[in-house]
Every structure is written in C-alpha cells, then in structure tokens.
Short mmCIF file of C-alpha atoms in Angstrom, two decimals:
data_model
loop_
_atom_site.label_atom_id
_atom_site.label_comp_id
_atom_site.label_asym_id
_atom_site.label_seq_id
_atom_site.Cartn_x
_atom_site.Cartn_y
_atom_site.Cartn_z
CA MET A 165 -42.80 24.31 132.15
CA THR A 166 -44.07 25.83 135.40
CA SER A 167 -47.12 24.68 136.85
CA HIS A 168 -48.39 26.58 140.22
CA SER A 169 -51.09 24.71 142.65
CA PHE A 170 -54.45 26.70 144.18
CA GLY A 171 -52.29 26.42 147.75
CA SER A 172 -48.76 26.91 147.02
CA LEU A 173 -49.90 30.38 145.18
CA LEU A 174 -52.17 31.75 148.26
CA ALA A 175 -49.51 31.46 150.04
CA GLN A 176 -46.72 33.12 148.06
CA PHE A 177 -49.59 36.19 148.08
CA GLN A 178 -50.00 36.00 151.49
CA ILE A 179 -54.44 36.90 150.92
CA PRO A 180 -55.30 38.47 154.27
CA SER A 181 -58.05 35.84 154.97
CA ASN A 182 -59.61 39.10 156.71
CA THR A 183 -59.85 40.88 153.87
CA ALA A 184 -60.76 37.95 151.70
CA ASN A 185 -63.77 37.07 153.86
CA ALA A 186 -64.50 41.46 154.02
CA MET A 187 -64.77 41.21 150.21
CA THR A 188 -66.41 37.98 149.80
CA ASP A 189 -68.91 39.96 151.71
CA ASN A 190 -70.44 42.73 149.73
CA ASN A 191 -70.89 42.19 145.45
CA LEU A 192 -70.11 38.75 146.15
CA SER A 193 -71.57 38.01 141.77
CA GLY A 194 -70.19 41.33 141.45
CA THR A 195 -66.81 40.19 141.52
CA LEU A 196 -67.49 36.29 139.57
CA VAL A 197 -68.68 38.18 136.12
CA MET A 198 -67.27 39.91 133.24
CA ILE A 199 -67.99 42.33 130.84
CA ASN A 200 -67.59 44.77 127.96
CA ILE A 201 -68.18 48.61 127.39
CA SER A 202 -69.84 50.07 124.41
CA GLY A 203 -66.75 52.16 123.83
CA THR A 204 -62.87 53.50 124.08
CA THR A 205 -63.41 55.80 127.05
CA LEU A 206 -66.46 54.42 130.08
CA THR A 207 -69.55 56.06 130.22
CA ASP A 208 -70.79 57.85 133.42
CA GLU A 209 -73.47 55.01 133.52
CA GLU A 210 -70.42 52.47 133.35
CA ARG A 211 -68.65 53.73 135.57
CA GLU A 212 -71.65 54.00 138.23
CA PHE A 213 -72.17 50.89 137.08
CA ILE A 214 -68.59 48.45 137.65
CA GLN A 215 -68.86 51.03 141.20
CA ASP A 216 -71.54 50.23 142.71
CA HIS A 217 -71.53 46.10 141.82
CA GLY A 218 -67.78 45.74 141.99
CA ILE A 219 -66.52 44.11 139.25
CA ARG A 220 -62.76 43.29 138.62
CA ALA A 221 -62.81 42.00 135.24
CA ILE A 222 -64.13 43.15 131.85
CA CYS A 223 -62.97 42.10 127.86
CA LEU A 224 -61.69 44.64 125.45
CA PHE A 225 -62.71 44.34 122.08
CA ARG A 226 -61.80 46.53 118.93
CA LYS A 227 -64.04 49.36 118.76
CA ASN A 228 -62.73 49.68 122.50
CA LEU A 229 -59.20 50.39 120.71
CA GLY A 230 -58.09 53.37 119.63
CA SER A 231 -54.49 54.10 118.74
CA GLU A 232 -52.07 52.91 121.26
CA VAL A 233 -52.12 56.06 124.34
CA GLN A 234 -55.64 56.43 124.15
CA ILE A 235 -55.92 52.22 125.15
CA CYS A 236 -53.28 52.54 127.66
CA ALA A 237 -55.55 55.44 128.80
CA LEU A 238 -58.51 53.20 128.76
CA THR A 239 -56.88 50.48 131.12
CA GLU A 240 -55.45 53.01 133.86
CA ASP A 241 -58.69 54.49 134.16
CA LEU A 242 -60.04 50.59 134.47
CA ARG A 243 -56.99 50.07 137.11
CA GLN A 244 -57.95 52.78 139.32
CA LEU A 245 -61.79 52.44 139.33
CA MET A 246 -61.98 48.58 139.41
CA GLY A 247 -58.98 48.04 141.54
CA PRO A 248 -56.15 46.02 142.37
CA LEU A 249 -56.65 42.75 141.53
CA CYS A 250 -58.96 43.48 137.85
CA LEU A 251 -58.23 41.18 135.11
CA ILE A 252 -58.22 43.24 132.19
CA ALA A 253 -58.21 40.70 128.95
CA ILE A 254 -58.11 40.83 125.26
CA ASP A 255 -58.73 38.31 122.75
CA GLN A 256 -54.98 38.20 121.48
CA GLU A 257 -54.66 34.83 119.62
CA GLY A 258 -52.78 35.34 115.99
CA GLY A 259 -53.87 35.17 112.31
CA SER A 260 -56.91 36.50 112.36
CA VAL A 261 -58.01 36.41 115.99
CA VAL A 262 -55.78 39.89 117.30
CA ARG A 263 -57.81 42.89 119.15
CA ALA A 264 -54.46 45.33 119.33
CA THR A 265 -53.91 45.37 115.84
CA THR A 266 -50.86 48.45 116.43
CA LEU A 267 -48.57 45.98 117.89
CA PRO A 268 -46.12 42.97 116.13
CA ALA A 269 -48.24 41.47 114.30
CA PRO A 270 -48.44 37.85 115.70
CA PRO A 271 -49.07 34.48 113.19
CA SER A 272 -51.51 32.69 113.23
CA ALA A 273 -51.53 29.26 115.16
CA LEU A 274 -50.83 26.95 111.83
CA SER A 275 -48.86 28.86 110.01
CA LEU A 276 -46.26 29.43 113.61
CA ALA A 277 -46.87 25.43 113.48
CA MET A 278 -46.04 24.87 109.96
CA GLY A 279 -42.78 26.44 110.60
CA GLY A 280 -42.22 23.68 112.84
CA ASP A 281 -39.77 25.26 115.58
CA ILE A 282 -41.31 24.98 119.41
CA GLU A 283 -39.08 26.97 120.72
CA ARG A 284 -40.02 30.23 117.50
CA ALA A 285 -43.68 29.46 119.42
CA GLN A 286 -42.59 30.16 123.09
CA HIS A 287 -40.70 33.23 121.88
CA VAL A 288 -43.78 34.40 119.82
CA GLY A 289 -45.61 34.05 123.24
CA ALA A 290 -42.99 36.34 124.74
CA ALA A 291 -43.54 38.52 122.26
CA VAL A 292 -47.88 38.47 122.03
CA ALA A 293 -47.16 39.10 126.15
CA ARG A 294 -45.22 41.81 125.63
CA GLY A 295 -47.26 43.39 123.62
CA ILE A 296 -50.28 43.66 125.14
CA ALA A 297 -48.62 43.70 129.09
CA SER A 298 -47.07 47.69 127.22
CA LEU A 299 -51.75 48.17 127.56
CA GLY A 300 -52.23 47.26 130.25
CA PHE A 301 -53.84 43.75 129.66
CA ASN A 302 -52.92 41.45 132.15
CA TRP A 303 -54.94 38.36 130.87
CA ASN A 304 -55.69 37.42 127.55
CA PHE A 305 -57.81 34.73 126.38
CA ALA A 306 -54.85 32.05 124.43
CA PRO A 307 -53.99 29.62 123.28
CA VAL A 308 -56.49 27.24 121.38
CA LEU A 309 -56.05 23.99 122.32
CA ASP A 310 -58.96 22.81 119.65
CA VAL A 311 -57.15 20.28 117.37
CA ASN A 312 -59.07 20.92 114.29
CA ASN A 313 -59.80 18.11 112.12
CA ASN A 314 -63.02 18.93 110.84
CA PRO A 315 -61.94 20.63 107.37
CA GLN A 316 -65.51 22.11 107.25
CA ASN A 317 -65.11 23.99 110.96
CA PRO A 318 -65.73 27.66 110.12
CA VAL A 319 -64.52 29.40 113.23
CA ILE A 320 -61.66 27.78 114.33
CA ALA A 321 -59.40 26.46 111.49
CA GLU A 322 -55.66 28.69 110.59
CA ARG A 323 -56.22 29.44 114.83
CA SER A 324 -55.99 25.23 115.88
CA PHE A 325 -51.74 24.80 116.01
CA GLY A 326 -53.15 21.82 114.41
CA ALA A 327 -54.51 17.73 113.34
CA THR A 328 -53.15 15.89 115.77
CA PRO A 329 -53.28 16.52 119.85
CA LYS A 330 -49.13 16.26 120.31
CA VAL A 331 -48.71 18.67 117.56
CA VAL A 332 -51.65 20.80 119.55
CA ILE A 333 -49.15 19.83 122.62
CA ASP A 334 -46.24 21.02 121.87
CA TYR A 335 -46.69 23.88 120.15
CA ALA A 336 -49.51 25.41 122.40
CA GLY A 337 -47.58 24.54 125.82
CA ALA A 338 -44.50 26.64 124.05
CA TRP A 339 -46.33 29.46 123.57
CA MET A 340 -48.51 29.48 126.70
CA GLN A 341 -44.74 29.32 128.71
CA GLY A 342 -43.57 32.14 126.57
CA SER A 343 -46.45 34.12 127.91
CA LEU A 344 -46.54 33.20 131.22
CA ASP A 345 -43.32 33.91 131.56
CA GLU A 346 -44.05 37.25 131.09
CA ASN A 347 -46.10 37.18 133.24
CA VAL A 348 -49.46 37.02 131.29
CA ALA A 349 -51.70 35.65 132.02
CA ALA A 350 -52.94 32.87 129.54
CA CYS A 351 -56.55 30.60 129.11
CA ILE A 352 -56.72 27.83 126.94
CA LYS A 353 -60.15 27.74 125.20
CA HIS A 354 -62.77 26.36 123.94
CA PHE A 355 -62.44 23.09 126.64
CA PRO A 356 -63.81 20.21 126.50
CA GLY A 357 -62.61 20.86 122.82
CA HIS A 358 -64.14 22.24 119.34
CA GLY A 359 -61.73 21.47 116.71
CA ASP A 360 -64.67 18.97 115.11
CA THR A 361 -67.95 21.32 114.14
CA ALA A 362 -68.77 22.47 111.99
CA ILE A 363 -71.43 24.80 113.71
CA ASP A 364 -70.07 28.91 114.77
CA SER A 365 -70.93 28.46 118.03
CA HIS A 366 -71.37 32.19 117.28
CA PHE A 367 -74.35 31.30 115.77
CA ASP A 368 -75.71 28.25 117.25
CA LEU A 369 -75.41 25.30 118.93
CA PRO A 370 -73.43 22.62 117.50
CA THR A 371 -72.85 18.99 119.11
CA ILE A 372 -69.95 16.71 119.27
CA ASP A 373 -71.47 12.73 118.97
CA LYS A 374 -68.92 10.92 119.98
CA THR A 375 -68.14 8.25 122.92
CA LEU A 376 -65.46 10.56 126.32
CA ASP A 377 -63.40 7.52 125.22
CA GLU A 378 -62.76 8.63 121.58
CA LEU A 379 -63.09 12.64 123.32
CA THR A 380 -60.37 11.57 125.77
CA ARG A 381 -57.82 10.41 122.58
CA LEU A 382 -58.93 13.25 120.50
CA GLU A 383 -60.42 16.50 122.12
CA LEU A 384 -59.85 15.97 125.48
CA SER A 385 -55.82 15.38 125.53
CA PRO A 386 -54.47 18.83 125.09
CA PHE A 387 -56.38 19.99 128.34
CA TYR A 388 -55.03 17.45 129.95
CA ALA A 389 -51.51 17.55 129.12
CA LEU A 390 -51.31 21.56 129.51
CA ARG A 391 -54.27 21.37 132.78
CA ASP A 392 -51.37 22.17 135.46
CA ALA A 393 -49.64 24.26 133.47
CA ALA A 394 -52.83 27.14 132.48
CA PRO A 395 -54.02 29.18 134.58
CA ALA A 396 -57.23 29.78 133.04
CA ILE A 397 -59.26 27.66 130.79
CA MET A 398 -62.45 28.82 129.25
CA THR A 399 -65.71 27.27 127.80
CA ALA A 400 -67.08 25.89 124.45
CA HIS A 401 -70.89 26.12 124.01
CA ILE A 402 -71.06 23.03 123.06
CA MET A 403 -73.72 19.51 123.72
CA TYR A 404 -71.32 16.41 124.00
CA PRO A 405 -74.17 14.11 124.20
CA GLN A 406 -73.21 10.86 125.45
CA TRP A 407 -71.18 13.20 128.03
CA ASP A 408 -73.90 15.29 128.10
CA ALA A 409 -77.89 14.78 126.64
CA VAL A 410 -78.45 17.76 128.63
CA TYR A 411 -76.26 20.66 128.91
CA PRO A 412 -73.97 22.49 126.87
CA ALA A 413 -69.80 21.93 128.18
CA THR A 414 -70.88 25.14 129.37
CA LEU A 415 -73.71 24.91 131.51
CA SER A 416 -72.42 20.94 133.02
CA ARG A 417 -71.64 20.16 135.14
CA LYS A 418 -69.93 16.04 134.45
CA ILE A 419 -67.92 18.48 132.50
CA LEU A 420 -66.92 21.29 134.40
CA HIS A 421 -66.74 20.01 138.12
CA ILE A 422 -66.55 16.52 138.14
CA LEU A 423 -64.04 15.59 135.39
CA LEU A 424 -62.19 19.01 135.42
CA ARG A 425 -62.78 19.31 139.37
CA GLU A 426 -62.93 15.74 140.94
CA GLN A 427 -60.80 14.18 138.16
CA TRP A 428 -58.31 16.14 136.46
CA SER A 429 -58.40 17.89 139.97
CA TYR A 430 -57.59 21.41 138.39
CA GLN A 431 -57.44 24.39 139.92
CA GLY A 432 -56.78 27.24 137.97
CA VAL A 433 -59.87 29.86 137.18
CA VAL A 434 -62.68 28.64 134.69
CA ILE A 435 -64.71 31.25 132.62
CA THR A 436 -67.09 30.30 130.17
CA ASP A 437 -67.22 31.92 126.50
CA SER A 438 -68.70 34.84 125.72
CA LEU A 439 -72.99 34.48 127.18
CA SER A 440 -74.22 36.12 124.57
CA MET A 441 -72.71 33.62 121.98
CA GLN A 442 -76.31 31.98 120.41
CA ALA A 443 -76.29 28.71 121.09
CA ILE A 444 -76.55 29.73 125.10
CA ASN A 445 -78.20 33.63 124.91
CA ASP A 446 -80.88 32.09 122.97
CA ARG A 447 -82.02 29.22 124.19
CA TYR A 448 -80.99 30.32 128.19
CA GLY A 449 -80.85 33.69 128.30
CA HIS A 450 -77.90 35.99 130.91
CA GLY A 451 -78.65 35.41 133.30
CA ALA A 452 -80.64 31.79 134.07
CA ALA A 453 -76.98 31.18 132.05
CA ALA A 454 -74.89 32.65 134.12
CA VAL A 455 -76.79 30.88 137.19
CA LEU A 456 -76.67 27.36 135.87
CA ALA A 457 -72.68 27.68 135.01
CA LEU A 458 -71.52 28.53 138.14
CA GLN A 459 -73.55 25.59 139.34
CA ALA A 460 -71.82 23.42 136.96
CA GLY A 461 -68.94 25.26 138.69
CA ALA A 462 -67.25 28.01 136.82
CA ASP A 463 -65.14 30.73 138.96
CA MET A 464 -66.76 33.42 135.86
CA VAL A 465 -69.10 34.17 134.03
CA MET A 466 -68.79 36.57 130.72
CA ALA A 467 -71.33 38.17 130.59
CA LEU A 468 -70.59 40.57 126.96
CA GLY A 469 -74.09 42.64 126.09
CA THR A 470 -75.62 45.65 126.91
CA LEU A 471 -75.54 46.93 129.80
CA ASP A 472 -78.74 46.42 131.23
CA GLU A 473 -78.01 42.83 129.47
CA GLN A 474 -75.12 42.66 132.51
CA LYS A 475 -77.29 44.31 135.09
CA ASN A 476 -79.56 41.57 134.81
CA THR A 477 -76.98 38.95 134.57
CA LEU A 478 -76.37 40.05 138.08
CA ILE A 479 -79.63 40.15 139.61
CA ALA A 480 -79.83 36.79 138.17
CA ILE A 481 -76.71 35.61 140.35
CA ASP A 482 -78.10 37.29 143.93
CA GLN A 483 -81.56 36.34 143.32
CA SER A 484 -80.03 32.38 143.52
CA LEU A 485 -78.13 32.74 146.07
CA GLN A 486 -81.00 34.46 148.15
CA LYS A 487 -82.97 30.87 147.24
CA LYS A 488 -79.55 29.04 148.21
CA GLU A 489 -79.44 27.78 144.45
CA LEU A 490 -75.76 29.36 143.95
CA SER A 491 -73.94 27.76 147.18
CA LYS A 492 -71.97 31.59 148.84
CA GLN A 493 -68.70 29.42 149.76
CA GLN A 494 -68.37 27.56 146.52
CA LEU A 495 -69.53 31.01 144.38
CA ASN A 496 -66.26 32.37 147.99
CA THR A 497 -64.22 29.87 146.63
CA ALA A 498 -64.63 30.78 142.85
CA LYS A 499 -63.49 33.64 143.60
CA THR A 500 -60.60 33.31 145.68
CA ARG A 501 -59.39 31.17 142.28
CA VAL A 502 -60.00 34.55 140.53
CA ASP A 503 -58.28 37.03 143.31
CA THR A 504 -55.23 34.47 143.00
CA LEU A 505 -54.90 35.04 138.92
CA ALA A 506 -55.22 38.56 139.30
CA HIS A 507 -52.31 38.46 142.27
CA ARG A 508 -50.09 36.57 140.33
CA PHE A 509 -50.99 38.42 137.32
CA PRO A 510 -50.66 42.05 138.56
CA ALA A 511 -52.23 44.88 136.14
CA HIS A 512 -50.44 47.38 135.26
CA ALA A 513 -49.00 49.72 131.61
CA ARG A 514 -45.18 47.67 131.38
CA HIS A 515 -42.92 49.49 129.12
CA TYR A 516 -41.69 48.32 125.64
CA SER A 517 -38.19 49.41 124.31
CA PRO A 518 -38.88 50.26 120.14
CA ALA A 519 -35.37 48.32 120.09
CA GLN A 520 -37.33 45.09 122.04
CA ARG A 521 -40.87 46.10 119.72
CA ASP A 522 -38.85 45.88 116.48
CA ALA A 523 -37.21 42.25 117.25
CA ASP A 524 -40.49 41.59 118.33
CA ASP A 525 -41.41 41.96 114.94
CA THR A 526 -38.79 40.83 113.48
CA LEU A 527 -39.85 37.64 114.65
CA MET A 528 -43.71 37.69 113.80
CA ALA A 529 -42.44 38.89 109.89
CA ARG A 530 -39.41 35.58 109.45
CA THR A 531 -42.30 33.12 111.57
CA TRP A 532 -44.72 34.23 108.80
CA GLN A 533 -42.79 33.33 106.83
CA ALA A 534 -42.00 30.55 107.96
CA GLY A 535 -44.77 29.15 107.52
CA LEU A 536 -46.43 29.58 103.74
CA ARG A 537 -46.69 26.33 102.03
CA THR A 538 -48.30 25.01 98.78
CA MET A 539 -49.40 22.72 96.85
CA HIS A 540 -50.02 22.02 93.21
CA GLY A 541 -46.42 23.33 92.67
CA PRO A 542 -47.39 27.04 91.54
CA ARG A 543 -45.19 29.00 90.17
CA ALA A 544 -44.66 32.82 90.28
CA PRO A 545 -46.20 35.36 87.69
CA LEU A 546 -43.95 35.77 85.19
CA PRO A 547 -42.12 39.25 83.13
CA GLY A 548 -44.59 40.11 80.95
CA GLU A 549 -47.84 38.46 82.67
CA THR A 550 -51.37 39.69 82.29
CA LEU A 551 -52.76 39.47 85.57
CA HIS A 552 -56.41 39.31 85.70
CA ILE A 553 -56.81 39.52 89.81
CA LEU A 554 -60.71 37.73 90.75
CA VAL A 555 -60.61 39.55 95.25
CA GLN A 556 -63.19 40.42 96.78
CA GLU A 557 -63.65 44.01 97.46
CA ASN A 558 -64.25 43.95 101.29
CA VAL A 559 -64.17 41.87 103.90
CA SER A 560 -65.90 42.97 107.01
CA SER A 561 -65.53 41.24 110.39
CA ASN A 562 -67.67 39.29 111.87
CA GLY A 563 -66.71 40.33 115.34
CA VAL A 564 -65.29 36.49 115.88
CA SER A 565 -62.34 37.56 113.44
CA GLU A 566 -60.76 41.31 112.16
CA SER A 567 -61.23 41.36 108.82
CA GLY A 568 -59.87 40.06 106.52
CA ALA A 569 -57.21 42.21 104.24
CA THR A 570 -57.90 45.08 102.80
CA LEU A 571 -58.30 45.67 99.31
CA ASP A 572 -55.11 48.14 99.91
CA SER A 573 -53.12 45.67 101.57
CA ILE A 574 -53.94 43.53 98.65
CA THR A 575 -53.25 45.70 96.21
CA ALA A 576 -50.25 46.71 96.97
CA LEU A 577 -48.98 43.22 97.05
CA PHE A 578 -49.12 43.41 92.79
CA GLU A 579 -46.88 46.58 93.58
CA GLY A 580 -45.25 46.88 89.67
CA PHE A 581 -47.12 44.08 87.93
CA LYS A 582 -49.37 44.14 84.50
CA VAL A 583 -52.05 44.32 86.59
CA VAL A 584 -56.44 43.86 85.74
CA TRP A 585 -58.83 44.53 88.92
CA HIS A 586 -61.59 42.31 89.02
CA LEU A 587 -62.85 43.32 92.42
CA CYS A 588 -66.15 41.29 93.46
CA LYS A 589 -69.28 41.96 96.58
CA ASP A 590 -68.99 38.51 97.12
CA LEU A 591 -66.53 35.38 96.22
CA GLN A 592 -69.26 33.32 97.35
CA ALA A 593 -71.16 34.36 93.97
CA LEU A 594 -68.90 33.20 91.47
CA ASP A 595 -68.73 30.47 88.82
CA ALA A 596 -66.67 29.16 85.99
CA ALA A 597 -69.16 30.75 83.52
CA SER A 598 -69.03 34.78 85.70
CA ILE A 599 -64.62 34.26 85.90
CA THR A 600 -64.48 33.60 82.35
CA ALA A 601 -66.92 36.76 81.40
CA LYS A 602 -64.40 38.67 84.22
CA VAL A 603 -61.43 37.58 82.42
CA GLY A 604 -61.95 37.71 78.82
CA VAL A 605 -60.24 35.12 76.33
CA ARG A 606 -57.01 34.13 77.88
CA ASP A 607 -53.84 33.34 75.88
CA GLN A 608 -50.03 32.02 77.32
CA ASP A 609 -49.19 35.25 78.34
CA THR A 610 -52.52 35.57 81.12
CA LYS A 611 -52.99 34.54 84.10
CA VAL A 612 -55.78 34.28 86.57
CA ILE A 613 -55.25 34.90 90.14
CA LEU A 614 -58.02 34.72 92.60
CA VAL A 615 -57.15 36.52 95.88
CA SER A 616 -59.33 34.10 99.13
CA ASN A 617 -58.80 37.07 101.37
CA TYR A 618 -62.25 35.78 102.84
CA ARG A 619 -62.50 33.05 105.67
CA LYS A 620 -65.96 31.17 103.93
CA ARG A 621 -65.79 28.34 102.39
CA TYR A 622 -66.60 27.92 98.71
CA GLY A 623 -66.80 24.34 98.63
CA THR A 624 -66.92 22.08 95.33
CA GLY A 625 -68.79 24.08 93.28
CA ALA A 626 -65.68 25.96 92.59
CA HIS A 627 -63.41 22.67 90.93
CA ASP A 628 -64.04 23.40 87.30
CA TRP A 629 -63.11 27.62 88.32
CA PRO A 630 -60.59 28.64 85.45
CA ILE A 631 -57.78 29.89 88.48
CA ASP A 632 -54.10 29.60 87.38
CA LEU A 633 -53.10 30.32 90.82
CA HIS A 634 -54.78 30.52 93.93
CA LEU A 635 -53.83 33.46 96.61
CA ILE A 636 -55.15 32.06 100.45
CA LEU A 637 -54.89 34.38 102.76
CA TRP A 638 -57.35 33.40 105.73
CA ASN A 639 -59.07 29.73 105.03
CA PRO A 640 -56.34 27.40 104.77
CA PHE A 641 -58.96 24.49 103.56
CA ILE A 642 -60.15 26.47 100.64
CA VAL A 643 -57.44 24.77 98.96
CA LEU A 644 -59.49 21.95 98.87
CA ASP A 645 -62.88 23.17 97.08
CA LEU A 646 -59.82 24.25 94.22
CA PRO A 647 -57.61 21.01 92.91
CA VAL A 648 -55.32 24.39 90.91
CA PRO A 649 -52.26 25.57 92.30
CA SER A 650 -52.00 27.67 95.08
CA LEU A 651 -49.68 29.40 98.46
CA ILE A 652 -51.28 29.41 101.32
CA SER A 653 -50.36 32.23 104.56
CA PHE A 654 -52.05 30.54 106.79
CA GLY A 655 -53.25 34.18 107.54
CA PHE A 656 -53.26 38.40 106.14
CA GLY A 657 -51.14 40.14 109.49
CA ARG A 658 -47.92 41.83 107.65
CA GLY A 659 -45.61 39.35 108.02
CA ALA A 660 -48.00 36.94 105.89
CA LEU A 661 -48.24 39.35 103.41
CA ALA A 662 -44.65 40.87 103.28
CA ALA A 663 -43.78 36.88 102.81
CA VAL A 664 -46.48 36.77 99.79
CA ARG A 665 -45.04 39.84 97.95
CA ARG A 666 -42.17 38.80 97.69
CA TRP A 667 -43.05 34.80 96.35
CA LEU A 668 -44.53 36.94 93.77
CA LYS A 669 -41.43 38.83 92.89
CA GLY A 670 -39.43 35.38 92.64
CA GLU A 671 -36.96 36.44 96.00
CA LEU A 672 -38.61 33.75 97.70
CA GLU A 673 -38.83 30.33 97.89
CA VAL A 674 -40.89 27.99 99.29
CA LYS A 675 -41.02 24.23 98.86
CA ASP A 676 -42.56 22.94 101.53
CA THR A 677 -46.00 21.25 100.67
CA TRP A 678 -49.76 21.39 102.63
CA ALA A 679 -51.21 18.09 103.49
CA ALA A 680 -55.05 19.23 103.94
CA ARG A 681 -56.30 16.60 105.96
CA THR A 682 -58.24 15.33 108.60
CA ILE A 683 -57.30 12.65 111.28
CA ASN A 684 -59.46 9.28 112.70
CA SER A 685 -61.24 9.82 116.56
CA ASP A 686 -58.19 7.59 117.42
CA GLY A 687 -56.05 11.12 116.73
CA ARG A 688 -54.39 8.82 114.12
#
C-alpha cells in the first residue's frame, strides 16, 4: 500500500506559506468544523452561514440525496460555495450503511470477507469510490476497522470485516487501497474500536473495560497496521476506563494525542464522529465537546445538528481561542493537515461510463453471491410446498443504517411460489404460540419461513419458534437466536437479494457454513 508522509504531501502540492497564513487568520474555526444541511438543496440561511464562517466540510446523508442529477447539482453548488479546498463526505461503507442508493450496491464488509478474495476487496473499494466520485464526493467515511467479536453489538455486526485483527487488516486494507487508487479519501473508523460493545454510541455511552495490553492485541491492531496508508481516522465515542477514566476516546488527549500523534506518529486527519450522538451530546453538548476534542488532538469536529447548534459550536471554539484554552498554533497545524487532505483528494464530479458502471454492478452482485453462508443445513423450497412467510412489514431507517429490505423486494424473492403472507408490525413481539396461531396446522407440504429484515436480535426466547427456514437479510448474529436451518446474506443490497432468489429457486448451491463465534481478548 502507498504511504504518504505529511511533509511530502505539503511539498508535493506546494501550498504557499503566505496563502496558508492568510487563510488561518480568517474563520479558523469554520475550517475545522464539518456540518450537515437540512434538504436536497441549500437554504438561504445555510448558504449565508457557510459563506460567513468559511465552512469547507460537509457530510451528506440520505435525506440530502435525490436523483443523481440533483446530487451532482448540490455537490457542484457546494464546491462553488466552499472553494477548492472543500471536503464533501458520505458514509458509503456497503451493506446497510449506504447513502447513495442509486449506485451499484456494495456488499457489507462481512459479506465481502466471507467471499475469501482479498484482491476482490480492493476492486470493490475502487468501485465504491468510482460511484461516489461521479456524484462529486471526495471523502468516504469507510472502511470500518472495528474487530467485531461481540455478537450482541447493536451497531457494528456485519459492518465489520471479521472477528480477528488479521481478517480486518487484510480486507479493510485492500478495500481502502482501492478507494485511494481512485483518488477518493478513505477514513478508517471507529478508533480505537467499537467492536466489543453491546451499546450503540448513537444512543448512549459504551464502555470497553480492557487493559491497554488487551486493546493493543485486538482493537488497536488494525488501526496500527493501516495507519500509514490511511489519510484520515474517525474517533469513537467510547469509554476505555483502564486507559482514560475521565474522557471517552473522542475527547481524550491520552488517546488522540499521546498515543496516536506522539507514539504512533500519525500525521493524517483525525475527525470526530458526530457530536450530535447522544454518547457525547447528552453529556457535554456540541460546543464544549468540540473544544475538548480539539484540545485532545482532533483536527476536525463533526458538528452535525441544527444550524443553531452549529453556530454555537463555532462560538465555543472562537471563545476558547480568545481565552487561550485552545492553542492557535495547534489549530493552524490541524488546519494544514485538513488542507493537505483536500489538496490530495480534490472534489469534482467525474465521468462514470455506462460500461464501467455495468461492470461494477456485476462485481457487486458476484461478491454478494460469494458471501452467502448457511447454518443447520437449510434446503430450498420444494415444488408444491405452501410457504408461510413471516416478515416485518416495515423497517425504517434508524439514522445509521438505511431502511431494511422492503416488503416489495421480499415479495419479489418468492415470485412463482405458493405463498401465504403473515405481515408483522414487530417481529420482536412474536413467540412460539403466536407463530403457531398464524400458520395453523403444519404438514409435510407446509414450510414456515421467517425473513429477518431487521437488525435487532430476538434473544433466547426465539429458540423454540416453529420455523423451518430462516432467511437472515441483515444482522447475521440473529442466527444464534434460532437454531434452525438458515441462509445468511449479511445484508439486503440488490446483489444479496438476487443471490437469495437464486438459492430459493434451486439455481445456486451454498456449501459453506458460517461459524458465528467470538474470540478471546488476545485475538485467538
């Protein structure tokens, strides 16, 4: 993998010292804050805010993305407004975490690793980069380097490449190299590691109570291995009390400065995860958290939220500069790192030929198919069987992931089969008695199929559910809740559903089983 030192990049792009100094004297705080916007176009107030404060970094979400023509118009508007050193970011990991849903649908990280082809991981990373670059994005908040060794993890799961550091290093490293080959900035996350948690930091503050030696062997290992290749790192809102008993990683100088900067000599951009997440916002608020993060060693703070919250974040940073609670020299250094990132990865919409797009779509579909796994020996439906299908009728987005597989897409899986549908408002509310009541008397020509199109685990209460076939279209660890014949797709992208359809029709054999296991703290 190609490694770029901070100094060599500055020399390469020859940022004039007088230009850099002039820029740091105006709206310094605005250059270190990433914002979001409310819709598919800028409001007059948002436009004025960006101009007045020198904002040059923005993250767009599903609510901001209309048609591809509209997206390109928005990103071009943002480039014209924010200037040549703008950063237009997106979460386009793959699987359930994609924002630009019209592009070729990339597999989840775990699906990709299941395919066992590291070279293909690099091709997928490049294809993702080509797609988002065609829409005007130059920064992708991926890949995930979390080692997911906790089946109860409510937010990572299939977003991780695997349960061992080596698998994560191999596949995430290849994926990132593909992105860099296409000149789209990658951002490894969530440092120092979000894999071994049972709490989602969007809603509360998780704790990983491990020694630094334990963290070094497991959580930190992928970040250390890939740090030189990574142009950016995103922090995690997690407490590591045996390392820093006072602050979560995003706000911890021990973690961001002493370890990452001094001991690891990392010179890329350190950006926080969103400060609007409850793990941080409920305890510190946007403004105070932004100041603490910058003091700790972050280069850019992700101040998502309302326009008032974004304004208050800038006010807090400016006031801390005036009071000398923040060092202007430190912030100028941070700004130069961010400038270097923006120079290296310029934002402009690139041509995406129909032929290349078709090839990328085929790549994604084949990768999804290669990732299918089984447990407990499932068989496809036989001719003449009546299929009683239990499925959640609607799975809305939780703000992190996109909405789960739609009822229309699940209906299409069973086209041509004899089906009785049992639509549920909440699959979690099912029990053995309610399932039996729904499907009635079962005989040899009846097959009860549960389609899990929702991330949440069922728990041990599901062990006695009368299910003949379980199709798991999202969180693979749900397989541990129902010891029944199961097909696992590790996601619900178009390629995943096409592969599941082929298996149901008997056109595709899946021989490999998945070992849904955890590992010890030493990585074994």
